[in-house]
mmCIF file with all atom_site columns, C-alpha atoms in Angstrom:
data_model
loop_
_atom_site.group_PDB
_atom_site.id
_atom_site.type_symbol
_atom_site.label_atom_id
_atom_site.label_alt_id
_atom_site.label_comp_id
_atom_site.label_asym_id
_atom_site.label_entity_id
_atom_site.label_seq_id
_atom_site.pdbx_PDB_ins_code
_atom_site.Cartn_x
_atom_site.Cartn_y
_atom_site.Cartn_z
_atom_site.occupancy
_atom_site.B_iso_or_equiv
_atom_site.pdbx_formal_charge
_atom_site.auth_seq_id
_atom_site.auth_comp_id
_atom_site.auth_asym_id
_atom_site.auth_atom_id
_atom_site.pdbx_PDB_model_num
ATOM 1   C CA . MET P 1 1   ? 28.075  -4.113  5.831   1.00 39.00 ? 231 MET P CA 1
ATOM 2   C CA . ALA P 1 2   ? 26.133  -6.092  8.430   1.00 46.00 ? 232 ALA P CA 1
ATOM 3   C CA . ALA P 1 3   ? 22.795  -5.068  9.871   1.00 54.00 ? 233 ALA P CA 1
ATOM 4   C CA . THR P 1 4   ? 22.381  -4.652  13.607  1.00 57.00 ? 234 THR P CA 1
ATOM 5   C CA . PHE P 1 5   ? 18.970  -5.557  14.971  1.00 60.00 ? 235 PHE P CA 1
ATOM 6   C CA . PRO P 1 6   ? 16.802  -3.980  16.127  1.00 65.00 ? 236 PRO P CA 1
ATOM 7   C CA . SER P 1 7   ? 17.525  -1.702  13.196  1.00 82.00 ? 237 SER P CA 1
ATOM 8   C CA . LYS P 1 8   ? 16.667  1.988   12.984  1.00 89.00 ? 238 LYS P CA 1
ATOM 9   C CA . GLN P 1 9   ? 16.006  1.728   9.248   1.00 95.00 ? 239 GLN P CA 1
ATOM 10  C CA . ALA P 1 10  ? 13.360  -0.266  7.392   1.00 96.00 ? 240 ALA P CA 1
ATOM 11  C CA . ILE P 1 11  ? 13.082  -0.830  3.655   1.00 98.00 ? 241 ILE P CA 1
ATOM 12  C CA . VAL P 1 12  ? 9.750   -0.833  1.843   1.00 98.00 ? 242 VAL P CA 1
ATOM 13  C CA . VAL P 1 13  ? 9.677   -2.402  -1.615  1.00 97.00 ? 243 VAL P CA 1
ATOM 14  C CA . GLY P 1 14  ? 6.867   -0.822  -3.602  1.00 95.00 ? 244 GLY P CA 1
ATOM 15  C CA . GLY P 1 15  ? 5.659   2.768   -3.738  1.00 95.00 ? 245 GLY P CA 1
ATOM 16  C CA . GLY P 1 16  ? 1.925   2.239   -4.150  1.00 93.00 ? 246 GLY P CA 1
ATOM 17  C CA . LEU P 1 17  ? -0.762  2.708   -1.518  1.00 94.00 ? 247 LEU P CA 1
ATOM 18  C CA . ALA P 1 18  ? 0.316   -0.338  0.500   1.00 94.00 ? 248 ALA P CA 1
ATOM 19  C CA . GLY P 1 19  ? 3.982   0.676   0.442   1.00 96.00 ? 249 GLY P CA 1
ATOM 20  C CA . MET P 1 20  ? 3.304   4.301   1.305   1.00 97.00 ? 250 MET P CA 1
ATOM 21  C CA . THR P 1 21  ? 0.959   3.258   4.096   1.00 97.00 ? 251 THR P CA 1
ATOM 22  C CA . ALA P 1 22  ? 3.738   1.084   5.505   1.00 97.00 ? 252 ALA P CA 1
ATOM 23  C CA . ALA P 1 23  ? 6.282   3.896   5.091   1.00 98.00 ? 253 ALA P CA 1
ATOM 24  C CA . ASN P 1 24  ? 4.127   6.479   6.839   1.00 98.00 ? 254 ASN P CA 1
ATOM 25  C CA . THR P 1 25  ? 3.299   4.063   9.654   1.00 97.00 ? 255 THR P CA 1
ATOM 26  C CA . LEU P 1 26  ? 6.994   3.347   10.189  1.00 96.00 ? 256 LEU P CA 1
ATOM 27  C CA . LEU P 1 27  ? 7.758   7.062   10.251  1.00 97.00 ? 257 LEU P CA 1
ATOM 28  C CA . GLU P 1 28  ? 5.001   7.575   12.822  1.00 96.00 ? 258 GLU P CA 1
ATOM 29  C CA . LYS P 1 29  ? 6.675   4.943   15.003  1.00 94.00 ? 259 LYS P CA 1
ATOM 30  C CA . GLY P 1 30  ? 10.038  6.705   14.785  1.00 95.00 ? 260 GLY P CA 1
ATOM 31  C CA . ALA P 1 31  ? 11.784  4.539   12.204  1.00 95.00 ? 261 ALA P CA 1
ATOM 32  C CA . ASN P 1 32  ? 13.824  5.697   9.230   1.00 97.00 ? 262 ASN P CA 1
ATOM 33  C CA . VAL P 1 33  ? 12.464  4.518   5.883   1.00 98.00 ? 263 VAL P CA 1
ATOM 34  C CA . VAL P 1 34  ? 13.759  3.793   2.401   1.00 98.00 ? 264 VAL P CA 1
ATOM 35  C CA . VAL P 1 35  ? 11.097  3.210   -0.259  1.00 98.00 ? 265 VAL P CA 1
ATOM 36  C CA . LEU P 1 36  ? 12.172  1.422   -3.437  1.00 98.00 ? 266 LEU P CA 1
ATOM 37  C CA . ASP P 1 37  ? 10.029  1.499   -6.576  1.00 95.00 ? 267 ASP P CA 1
ATOM 38  C CA . LYS P 1 38  ? 10.904  0.065   -9.975  1.00 92.00 ? 268 LYS P CA 1
ATOM 39  C CA . SER P 1 39  ? 8.963   2.765   -11.845 1.00 91.00 ? 269 SER P CA 1
ATOM 40  C CA . SER P 1 40  ? 10.102  6.296   -12.568 1.00 93.00 ? 270 SER P CA 1
ATOM 41  C CA . PHE P 1 41  ? 7.442   7.560   -10.154 1.00 91.00 ? 271 PHE P CA 1
ATOM 42  C CA . CYS P 1 42  ? 5.481   6.134   -7.244  1.00 93.00 ? 272 CYS P CA 1
ATOM 43  C CA . GLY P 1 43  ? 1.760   5.456   -7.158  1.00 91.00 ? 273 GLY P CA 1
ATOM 44  C CA . GLY P 1 44  ? 1.229   1.915   -8.374  1.00 87.00 ? 274 GLY P CA 1
ATOM 45  C CA . ASN P 1 45  ? -2.141  0.542   -9.388  1.00 83.00 ? 275 ASN P CA 1
ATOM 46  C CA . SER P 1 46  ? -3.893  2.204   -6.455  1.00 86.00 ? 276 SER P CA 1
ATOM 47  C CA . SER P 1 47  ? -3.388  5.620   -8.010  1.00 87.00 ? 277 SER P CA 1
ATOM 48  C CA . LYS P 1 48  ? -5.630  4.508   -10.891 1.00 85.00 ? 278 LYS P CA 1
ATOM 49  C CA . ALA P 1 49  ? -8.533  3.423   -8.666  1.00 86.00 ? 279 ALA P CA 1
ATOM 50  C CA . THR P 1 50  ? -11.769 5.281   -9.341  1.00 89.00 ? 280 THR P CA 1
ATOM 51  C CA . SER P 1 51  ? -14.153 3.878   -6.714  1.00 93.00 ? 281 SER P CA 1
ATOM 52  C CA . GLY P 1 52  ? -12.811 4.608   -3.245  1.00 94.00 ? 282 GLY P CA 1
ATOM 53  C CA . ILE P 1 53  ? -11.692 2.754   -0.142  1.00 96.00 ? 283 ILE P CA 1
ATOM 54  C CA . ASN P 1 54  ? -13.841 0.350   1.849   1.00 97.00 ? 284 ASN P CA 1
ATOM 55  C CA . GLY P 1 55  ? -14.211 0.584   5.600   1.00 98.00 ? 285 GLY P CA 1
ATOM 56  C CA . SER P 1 56  ? -16.704 -0.476  8.253   1.00 98.00 ? 286 SER P CA 1
ATOM 57  C CA . GLU P 1 57  ? -17.652 1.268   11.493  1.00 98.00 ? 287 GLU P CA 1
ATOM 58  C CA . THR P 1 58  ? -15.978 4.462   10.265  1.00 98.00 ? 288 THR P CA 1
ATOM 59  C CA . ARG P 1 59  ? -16.590 7.907   11.670  1.00 98.00 ? 289 ARG P CA 1
ATOM 60  C CA . THR P 1 60  ? -18.166 8.998   8.394   1.00 98.00 ? 290 THR P CA 1
ATOM 61  C CA . GLN P 1 61  ? -20.603 6.078   8.423   1.00 98.00 ? 291 GLN P CA 1
ATOM 62  C CA . LYS P 1 62  ? -21.638 6.846   11.986  1.00 98.00 ? 292 LYS P CA 1
ATOM 63  C CA . GLN P 1 63  ? -22.192 10.510  11.140  1.00 97.00 ? 293 GLN P CA 1
ATOM 64  C CA . LYS P 1 64  ? -24.412 9.487   8.237   1.00 98.00 ? 294 LYS P CA 1
ATOM 65  C CA . GLY P 1 65  ? -26.352 6.941   10.272  1.00 98.00 ? 295 GLY P CA 1
ATOM 66  C CA . ILE P 1 66  ? -25.078 3.975   8.248   1.00 98.00 ? 296 ILE P CA 1
ATOM 67  C CA . LYS P 1 67  ? -25.414 0.965   10.552  1.00 97.00 ? 297 LYS P CA 1
ATOM 68  C CA . ASP P 1 68  ? -22.542 -1.031  9.117   1.00 98.00 ? 298 ASP P CA 1
ATOM 69  C CA . THR P 1 69  ? -20.508 -3.357  11.336  1.00 98.00 ? 299 THR P CA 1
ATOM 70  C CA . ASN P 1 70  ? -17.289 -5.310  11.069  1.00 98.00 ? 300 ASN P CA 1
ATOM 71  C CA . ASP P 1 71  ? -19.285 -8.533  11.288  1.00 98.00 ? 301 ASP P CA 1
ATOM 72  C CA . ILE P 1 72  ? -21.414 -7.556  8.276   1.00 98.00 ? 302 ILE P CA 1
ATOM 73  C CA . PHE P 1 73  ? -18.323 -6.551  6.277   1.00 98.00 ? 303 PHE P CA 1
ATOM 74  C CA . TYR P 1 74  ? -16.648 -9.824  7.240   1.00 98.00 ? 304 TYR P CA 1
ATOM 75  C CA . SER P 1 75  ? -19.696 -11.803 6.100   1.00 98.00 ? 305 SER P CA 1
ATOM 76  C CA . ASP P 1 76  ? -19.699 -9.937  2.766   1.00 98.00 ? 306 ASP P CA 1
ATOM 77  C CA . THR P 1 77  ? -15.978 -10.602 2.350   1.00 97.00 ? 307 THR P CA 1
ATOM 78  C CA . MET P 1 78  ? -16.296 -14.323 2.968   1.00 97.00 ? 308 MET P CA 1
ATOM 79  C CA . SER P 1 79  ? -19.388 -14.561 0.753   1.00 96.00 ? 309 SER P CA 1
ATOM 80  C CA . GLY P 1 80  ? -17.404 -12.852 -1.992  1.00 94.00 ? 310 GLY P CA 1
ATOM 81  C CA . GLY P 1 81  ? -14.960 -15.740 -2.165  1.00 93.00 ? 311 GLY P CA 1
ATOM 82  C CA . ALA P 1 82  ? -12.290 -15.027 0.453   1.00 93.00 ? 312 ALA P CA 1
ATOM 83  C CA . LYS P 1 83  ? -10.507 -18.265 1.375   1.00 93.00 ? 313 LYS P CA 1
ATOM 84  C CA . LYS P 1 84  ? -8.534  -17.254 4.469   1.00 96.00 ? 314 LYS P CA 1
ATOM 85  C CA . PRO P 1 85  ? -10.753 -16.123 7.351   1.00 97.00 ? 315 PRO P CA 1
ATOM 86  C CA . GLU P 1 86  ? -7.827  -14.956 9.472   1.00 97.00 ? 316 GLU P CA 1
ATOM 87  C CA . ILE P 1 87  ? -6.678  -12.545 6.744   1.00 97.00 ? 317 ILE P CA 1
ATOM 88  C CA . ALA P 1 88  ? -10.231 -11.403 6.070   1.00 98.00 ? 318 ALA P CA 1
ATOM 89  C CA . ARG P 1 89  ? -10.600 -10.527 9.763   1.00 98.00 ? 319 ARG P CA 1
ATOM 90  C CA . VAL P 1 90  ? -7.497  -8.342  9.683   1.00 97.00 ? 320 VAL P CA 1
ATOM 91  C CA . LEU P 1 91  ? -8.701  -6.673  6.489   1.00 97.00 ? 321 LEU P CA 1
ATOM 92  C CA . VAL P 1 92  ? -12.132 -5.927  7.953   1.00 98.00 ? 322 VAL P CA 1
ATOM 93  C CA . TRP P 1 93  ? -11.312 -4.986  11.533  1.00 98.00 ? 323 TRP P CA 1
ATOM 94  C CA . GLU P 1 94  ? -8.497  -2.653  10.445  1.00 98.00 ? 324 GLU P CA 1
ATOM 95  C CA . SER P 1 95  ? -10.518 -1.055  7.640   1.00 98.00 ? 325 SER P CA 1
ATOM 96  C CA . GLY P 1 96  ? -12.399 1.479   9.757   1.00 98.00 ? 326 GLY P CA 1
ATOM 97  C CA . PRO P 1 97  ? -9.352  2.733   11.674  1.00 98.00 ? 327 PRO P CA 1
ATOM 98  C CA . ALA P 1 98  ? -7.497  2.939   8.338   1.00 97.00 ? 328 ALA P CA 1
ATOM 99  C CA . VAL P 1 99  ? -10.139 5.206   6.787   1.00 98.00 ? 329 VAL P CA 1
ATOM 100 C CA . ASP P 1 100 ? -10.215 7.409   9.892   1.00 98.00 ? 330 ASP P CA 1
ATOM 101 C CA . TRP P 1 101 ? -6.385  7.526   9.881   1.00 98.00 ? 331 TRP P CA 1
ATOM 102 C CA . LEU P 1 102 ? -6.345  8.744   6.284   1.00 97.00 ? 332 LEU P CA 1
ATOM 103 C CA . MET P 1 103 ? -8.762  11.528  7.169   1.00 98.00 ? 333 MET P CA 1
ATOM 104 C CA . ASP P 1 104 ? -6.985  12.565  10.371  1.00 97.00 ? 334 ASP P CA 1
ATOM 105 C CA . LYS P 1 105 ? -3.352  12.192  9.346   1.00 97.00 ? 335 LYS P CA 1
ATOM 106 C CA . PHE P 1 106 ? -3.570  13.430  5.763   1.00 97.00 ? 336 PHE P CA 1
ATOM 107 C CA . ASN P 1 107 ? -6.606  15.707  5.947   1.00 96.00 ? 337 ASN P CA 1
ATOM 108 C CA . LEU P 1 108 ? -8.318  13.721  3.206   1.00 97.00 ? 338 LEU P CA 1
ATOM 109 C CA . ASP P 1 109 ? -11.955 14.221  2.303   1.00 96.00 ? 339 ASP P CA 1
ATOM 110 C CA . LEU P 1 110 ? -13.648 10.802  2.509   1.00 97.00 ? 340 LEU P CA 1
ATOM 111 C CA . SER P 1 111 ? -17.089 12.181  3.255   1.00 96.00 ? 341 SER P CA 1
ATOM 112 C CA . LEU P 1 112 ? -18.969 10.430  0.437   1.00 97.00 ? 342 LEU P CA 1
ATOM 113 C CA . VAL P 1 113 ? -20.006 6.822   1.064   1.00 97.00 ? 343 VAL P CA 1
ATOM 114 C CA . ALA P 1 114 ? -21.540 4.471   -1.504  1.00 97.00 ? 344 ALA P CA 1
ATOM 115 C CA . ARG P 1 115 ? -22.590 0.857   -1.745  1.00 97.00 ? 345 ARG P CA 1
ATOM 116 C CA . LEU P 1 116 ? -20.761 -0.955  -4.525  1.00 95.00 ? 346 LEU P CA 1
ATOM 117 C CA . GLY P 1 117 ? -20.891 -4.495  -5.870  1.00 93.00 ? 347 GLY P CA 1
ATOM 118 C CA . GLY P 1 118 ? -20.340 -7.270  -3.370  1.00 94.00 ? 348 GLY P CA 1
ATOM 119 C CA . HIS P 1 119 ? -21.249 -5.074  -0.406  1.00 97.00 ? 349 HIS P CA 1
ATOM 120 C CA . SER P 1 120 ? -24.511 -5.189  1.504   1.00 97.00 ? 350 SER P CA 1
ATOM 121 C CA . MET P 1 121 ? -23.924 -1.781  3.107   1.00 98.00 ? 351 MET P CA 1
ATOM 122 C CA . GLU P 1 122 ? -22.673 1.636   2.062   1.00 98.00 ? 352 GLU P CA 1
ATOM 123 C CA . ARG P 1 123 ? -18.959 1.485   2.928   1.00 98.00 ? 353 ARG P CA 1
ATOM 124 C CA . THR P 1 124 ? -16.918 2.666   -0.069  1.00 97.00 ? 354 THR P CA 1
ATOM 125 C CA . HIS P 1 125 ? -15.456 6.030   0.959   1.00 97.00 ? 355 HIS P CA 1
ATOM 126 C CA . ARG P 1 126 ? -14.276 8.787   -1.324  1.00 96.00 ? 356 ARG P CA 1
ATOM 127 C CA . GLY P 1 127 ? -14.217 12.557  -1.659  1.00 95.00 ? 357 GLY P CA 1
ATOM 128 C CA . LYS P 1 128 ? -15.456 14.773  -4.438  1.00 92.00 ? 358 LYS P CA 1
ATOM 129 C CA . GLU P 1 129 ? -12.385 14.172  -6.615  1.00 88.00 ? 359 GLU P CA 1
ATOM 130 C CA . ARG P 1 130 ? -12.811 12.181  -9.807  1.00 85.00 ? 360 ARG P CA 1
ATOM 131 C CA . PHE P 1 131 ? -9.953  9.798   -9.023  1.00 90.00 ? 361 PHE P CA 1
ATOM 132 C CA . PRO P 1 132 ? -9.970  8.994   -5.284  1.00 93.00 ? 362 PRO P CA 1
ATOM 133 C CA . GLY P 1 133 ? -7.204  6.411   -5.621  1.00 92.00 ? 363 GLY P CA 1
ATOM 134 C CA . MET P 1 134 ? -4.839  9.042   -6.967  1.00 94.00 ? 364 MET P CA 1
ATOM 135 C CA . THR P 1 135 ? -5.870  11.564  -4.304  1.00 95.00 ? 365 THR P CA 1
ATOM 136 C CA . ILE P 1 136 ? -5.332  9.116   -1.437  1.00 96.00 ? 366 ILE P CA 1
ATOM 137 C CA . THR P 1 137 ? -2.094  7.606   -2.712  1.00 95.00 ? 367 THR P CA 1
ATOM 138 C CA . TYR P 1 138 ? -0.473  10.911  -3.630  1.00 96.00 ? 368 TYR P CA 1
ATOM 139 C CA . ALA P 1 139 ? -1.285  12.380  -0.216  1.00 97.00 ? 369 ALA P CA 1
ATOM 140 C CA . LEU P 1 140 ? 0.736   9.577   1.386   1.00 98.00 ? 370 LEU P CA 1
ATOM 141 C CA . ILE P 1 141 ? 3.557   9.977   -1.133  1.00 98.00 ? 371 ILE P CA 1
ATOM 142 C CA . GLN P 1 142 ? 3.742   13.711  -0.488  1.00 97.00 ? 372 GLN P CA 1
ATOM 143 C CA . MET P 1 143 ? 4.033   13.148  3.256   1.00 98.00 ? 373 MET P CA 1
ATOM 144 C CA . VAL P 1 144 ? 7.053   10.887  2.794   1.00 98.00 ? 374 VAL P CA 1
ATOM 145 C CA . GLU P 1 145 ? 8.552   13.356  0.310   1.00 98.00 ? 375 GLU P CA 1
ATOM 146 C CA . LYS P 1 146 ? 8.032   16.197  2.772   1.00 98.00 ? 376 LYS P CA 1
ATOM 147 C CA . ILE P 1 147 ? 9.786   14.309  5.570   1.00 98.00 ? 377 ILE P CA 1
ATOM 148 C CA . SER P 1 148 ? 12.579  13.368  3.178   1.00 98.00 ? 378 SER P CA 1
ATOM 149 C CA . GLU P 1 149 ? 13.064  16.984  2.158   1.00 97.00 ? 379 GLU P CA 1
ATOM 150 C CA . HIS P 1 150 ? 13.003  18.333  5.701   1.00 97.00 ? 380 HIS P CA 1
ATOM 151 C CA . SER P 1 151 ? 15.455  15.693  6.943   1.00 97.00 ? 381 SER P CA 1
ATOM 152 C CA . GLY P 1 152 ? 17.801  15.910  3.989   1.00 97.00 ? 382 GLY P CA 1
ATOM 153 C CA . GLY P 1 153 ? 17.096  12.258  3.240   1.00 96.00 ? 383 GLY P CA 1
ATOM 154 C CA . GLN P 1 154 ? 18.255  11.160  6.668   1.00 96.00 ? 384 GLN P CA 1
ATOM 155 C CA . VAL P 1 155 ? 14.842  10.022  7.927   1.00 97.00 ? 385 VAL P CA 1
ATOM 156 C CA . ALA P 1 156 ? 13.051  9.112   4.699   1.00 98.00 ? 386 ALA P CA 1
ATOM 157 C CA . ARG P 1 157 ? 14.160  8.414   1.140   1.00 98.00 ? 387 ARG P CA 1
ATOM 158 C CA . ILE P 1 158 ? 12.313  7.410   -2.016  1.00 98.00 ? 388 ILE P CA 1
ATOM 159 C CA . VAL P 1 159 ? 14.410  5.675   -4.658  1.00 98.00 ? 389 VAL P CA 1
ATOM 160 C CA . THR P 1 160 ? 12.684  5.302   -8.031  1.00 97.00 ? 390 THR P CA 1
ATOM 161 C CA . LYS P 1 161 ? 13.801  3.246   -11.018 1.00 97.00 ? 391 LYS P CA 1
ATOM 162 C CA . ALA P 1 162 ? 15.072  0.806   -8.411  1.00 97.00 ? 392 ALA P CA 1
ATOM 163 C CA . ARG P 1 163 ? 14.335  -2.857  -9.028  1.00 94.00 ? 393 ARG P CA 1
ATOM 164 C CA . ALA P 1 164 ? 14.640  -5.109  -5.979  1.00 95.00 ? 394 ALA P CA 1
ATOM 165 C CA . GLU P 1 165 ? 16.608  -8.181  -7.042  1.00 95.00 ? 395 GLU P CA 1
ATOM 166 C CA . GLN P 1 166 ? 17.436  -10.193 -3.949  1.00 95.00 ? 396 GLN P CA 1
ATOM 167 C CA . LEU P 1 167 ? 16.736  -10.352 -0.237  1.00 96.00 ? 397 LEU P CA 1
ATOM 168 C CA . ILE P 1 168 ? 19.912  -10.312 1.839   1.00 96.00 ? 398 ILE P CA 1
ATOM 169 C CA . CYS P 1 169 ? 19.814  -13.064 4.445   1.00 94.00 ? 399 CYS P CA 1
ATOM 170 C CA . GLN P 1 170 ? 21.974  -13.936 7.417   1.00 91.00 ? 400 GLN P CA 1
ATOM 171 C CA . LYS P 1 171 ? 21.329  -17.306 9.010   1.00 89.00 ? 401 LYS P CA 1
ATOM 172 C CA . ASN P 1 172 ? 17.869  -17.484 7.420   1.00 88.00 ? 402 ASN P CA 1
ATOM 173 C CA . VAL P 1 173 ? 16.989  -14.001 8.677   1.00 91.00 ? 403 VAL P CA 1
ATOM 174 C CA . VAL P 1 174 ? 16.297  -11.219 6.178   1.00 93.00 ? 404 VAL P CA 1
ATOM 175 C CA . ILE P 1 175 ? 18.581  -8.293  6.959   1.00 94.00 ? 405 ILE P CA 1
ATOM 176 C CA . GLY P 1 176 ? 18.269  -6.207  3.795   1.00 96.00 ? 406 GLY P CA 1
ATOM 177 C CA . VAL P 1 177 ? 17.707  -6.090  0.066   1.00 97.00 ? 407 VAL P CA 1
ATOM 178 C CA . LYS P 1 178 ? 19.827  -5.734  -3.063  1.00 98.00 ? 408 LYS P CA 1
ATOM 179 C CA . TYR P 1 179 ? 18.496  -3.597  -5.888  1.00 98.00 ? 409 TYR P CA 1
ATOM 180 C CA . THR P 1 180 ? 19.655  -2.281  -9.233  1.00 98.00 ? 410 THR P CA 1
ATOM 181 C CA . LYS P 1 181 ? 19.359  1.270   -10.534 1.00 97.00 ? 411 LYS P CA 1
ATOM 182 C CA . GLY P 1 182 ? 20.913  2.652   -13.681 1.00 96.00 ? 412 GLY P CA 1
ATOM 183 C CA . GLY P 1 183 ? 22.887  -0.521  -14.270 1.00 96.00 ? 413 GLY P CA 1
ATOM 184 C CA . GLN P 1 184 ? 24.485  -0.363  -10.813 1.00 97.00 ? 414 GLN P CA 1
ATOM 185 C CA . SER P 1 185 ? 23.850  -2.639  -7.856  1.00 98.00 ? 415 SER P CA 1
ATOM 186 C CA . TYR P 1 186 ? 23.120  -1.272  -4.394  1.00 98.00 ? 416 TYR P CA 1
ATOM 187 C CA . SER P 1 187 ? 22.245  -2.677  -0.974  1.00 97.00 ? 417 SER P CA 1
ATOM 188 C CA . GLU P 1 188 ? 20.097  -1.375  1.854   1.00 96.00 ? 418 GLU P CA 1
ATOM 189 C CA . PHE P 1 189 ? 20.063  -2.975  5.282   1.00 95.00 ? 419 PHE P CA 1
ATOM 190 C CA . GLY P 1 190 ? 17.258  -3.365  7.772   1.00 95.00 ? 420 GLY P CA 1
ATOM 191 C CA . PRO P 1 191 ? 13.896  -5.147  7.982   1.00 95.00 ? 421 PRO P CA 1
ATOM 192 C CA . VAL P 1 192 ? 12.192  -5.438  4.587   1.00 96.00 ? 422 VAL P CA 1
ATOM 193 C CA . ILE P 1 193 ? 8.489   -4.975  3.861   1.00 96.00 ? 423 ILE P CA 1
ATOM 194 C CA . LEU P 1 194 ? 7.388   -6.315  0.486   1.00 95.00 ? 424 LEU P CA 1
ATOM 195 C CA . ALA P 1 195 ? 4.527   -4.180  -0.826  1.00 94.00 ? 425 ALA P CA 1
ATOM 196 C CA . SER P 1 196 ? 5.144   -4.643  -4.524  1.00 89.00 ? 426 SER P CA 1
ATOM 197 C CA . GLY P 1 197 ? 1.691   -5.983  -5.333  1.00 78.00 ? 427 GLY P CA 1
ATOM 198 C CA . GLY P 1 198 ? 0.822   -9.056  -7.338  1.00 65.00 ? 428 GLY P CA 1
ATOM 199 C CA . VAL P 1 199 ? 2.148   -10.512 -10.551 1.00 66.00 ? 429 VAL P CA 1
ATOM 200 C CA . GLY P 1 200 ? -0.188  -8.439  -12.725 1.00 66.00 ? 430 GLY P CA 1
ATOM 201 C CA . GLY P 1 201 ? 2.272   -5.589  -13.083 1.00 66.00 ? 431 GLY P CA 1
ATOM 202 C CA . ASP P 1 202 ? 5.150   -7.684  -14.433 1.00 71.00 ? 432 ASP P CA 1
ATOM 203 C CA . PHE P 1 203 ? 4.986   -7.593  -18.212 1.00 72.00 ? 433 PHE P CA 1
ATOM 204 C CA . THR P 1 204 ? 8.446   -9.047  -18.859 1.00 78.00 ? 434 THR P CA 1
ATOM 205 C CA . GLN P 1 205 ? 8.736   -12.076 -21.117 1.00 82.00 ? 435 GLN P CA 1
ATOM 206 C CA . ASN P 1 206 ? 9.667   -14.365 -18.214 1.00 80.00 ? 436 ASN P CA 1
ATOM 207 C CA . SER P 1 207 ? 6.818   -13.219 -15.955 1.00 79.00 ? 437 SER P CA 1
ATOM 208 C CA . PHE P 1 208 ? 4.024   -15.376 -14.538 1.00 79.00 ? 438 PHE P CA 1
ATOM 209 C CA . LEU P 1 209 ? 1.666   -13.277 -16.619 1.00 79.00 ? 439 LEU P CA 1
ATOM 210 C CA . ALA P 1 210 ? 3.485   -14.238 -19.812 1.00 85.00 ? 440 ALA P CA 1
ATOM 211 C CA . GLN P 1 211 ? 3.534   -17.896 -18.802 1.00 87.00 ? 441 GLN P CA 1
ATOM 212 C CA . TYR P 1 212 ? -0.032  -18.329 -17.628 1.00 86.00 ? 442 TYR P CA 1
ATOM 213 C CA . ARG P 1 213 ? -2.091  -15.457 -19.101 1.00 84.00 ? 443 ARG P CA 1
ATOM 214 C CA . PRO P 1 214 ? -0.347  -14.373 -22.311 1.00 88.00 ? 444 PRO P CA 1
ATOM 215 C CA . ASP P 1 215 ? -3.726  -13.155 -23.573 1.00 88.00 ? 445 ASP P CA 1
ATOM 216 C CA . LEU P 1 216 ? -3.447  -10.257 -21.117 1.00 82.00 ? 446 LEU P CA 1
ATOM 217 C CA . MET P 1 217 ? 0.037   -9.144  -22.146 1.00 80.00 ? 447 MET P CA 1
ATOM 218 C CA . HIS P 1 218 ? -1.302  -6.491  -24.521 1.00 81.00 ? 448 HIS P CA 1
ATOM 219 C CA . LEU P 1 219 ? -3.122  -4.609  -21.772 1.00 74.00 ? 449 LEU P CA 1
ATOM 220 C CA . PRO P 1 220 ? -1.566  -1.456  -20.315 1.00 67.00 ? 450 PRO P CA 1
ATOM 221 C CA . PRO P 1 221 ? 0.193   -1.955  -16.937 1.00 60.00 ? 451 PRO P CA 1
#
């Protein structure tokens, strides 16, 4: 099967906060989405986060009189060791709209703001829940699940226990991804967004973690 571009369907590899943010954004723009996650359930490392989500010039900050700015957040980010200013700028200038989007789109409570390490201003947002990472991530997962259920899987699908194995290319253009599930190989076609995180979650014997930091292999994923 060949992919026709522009494609109606996009594939997101990774079902954590980054992947579910990408999936929900695609759905907002009218695309169909397939989310692939190697685990038996989505959530990723973000679901374990206990601090909150950072954002500058947010609505909550303004309501509380916190005079944070993107420039201050950018300065903190670069002082903290960031090496790529162009990426830091995207991170910072999109952070406020992202926090407001989470509140507006998913009705999340991010009304508590704290100053954590590395920050010169109060900008870490959370609600009253004990595990804000889980609350935020699961809200995004549930939205995709809801759309999947209402569309009978035609608009959105989440495929768990699916390990992405290979990008499908046509004349040096990525047109899809091959993945395995239950010992079988499958293919999905369309643009691919890789949101599978870093190497820290790969505990296989041939992983980068095993090669370069074997002392961390005993830690829980």
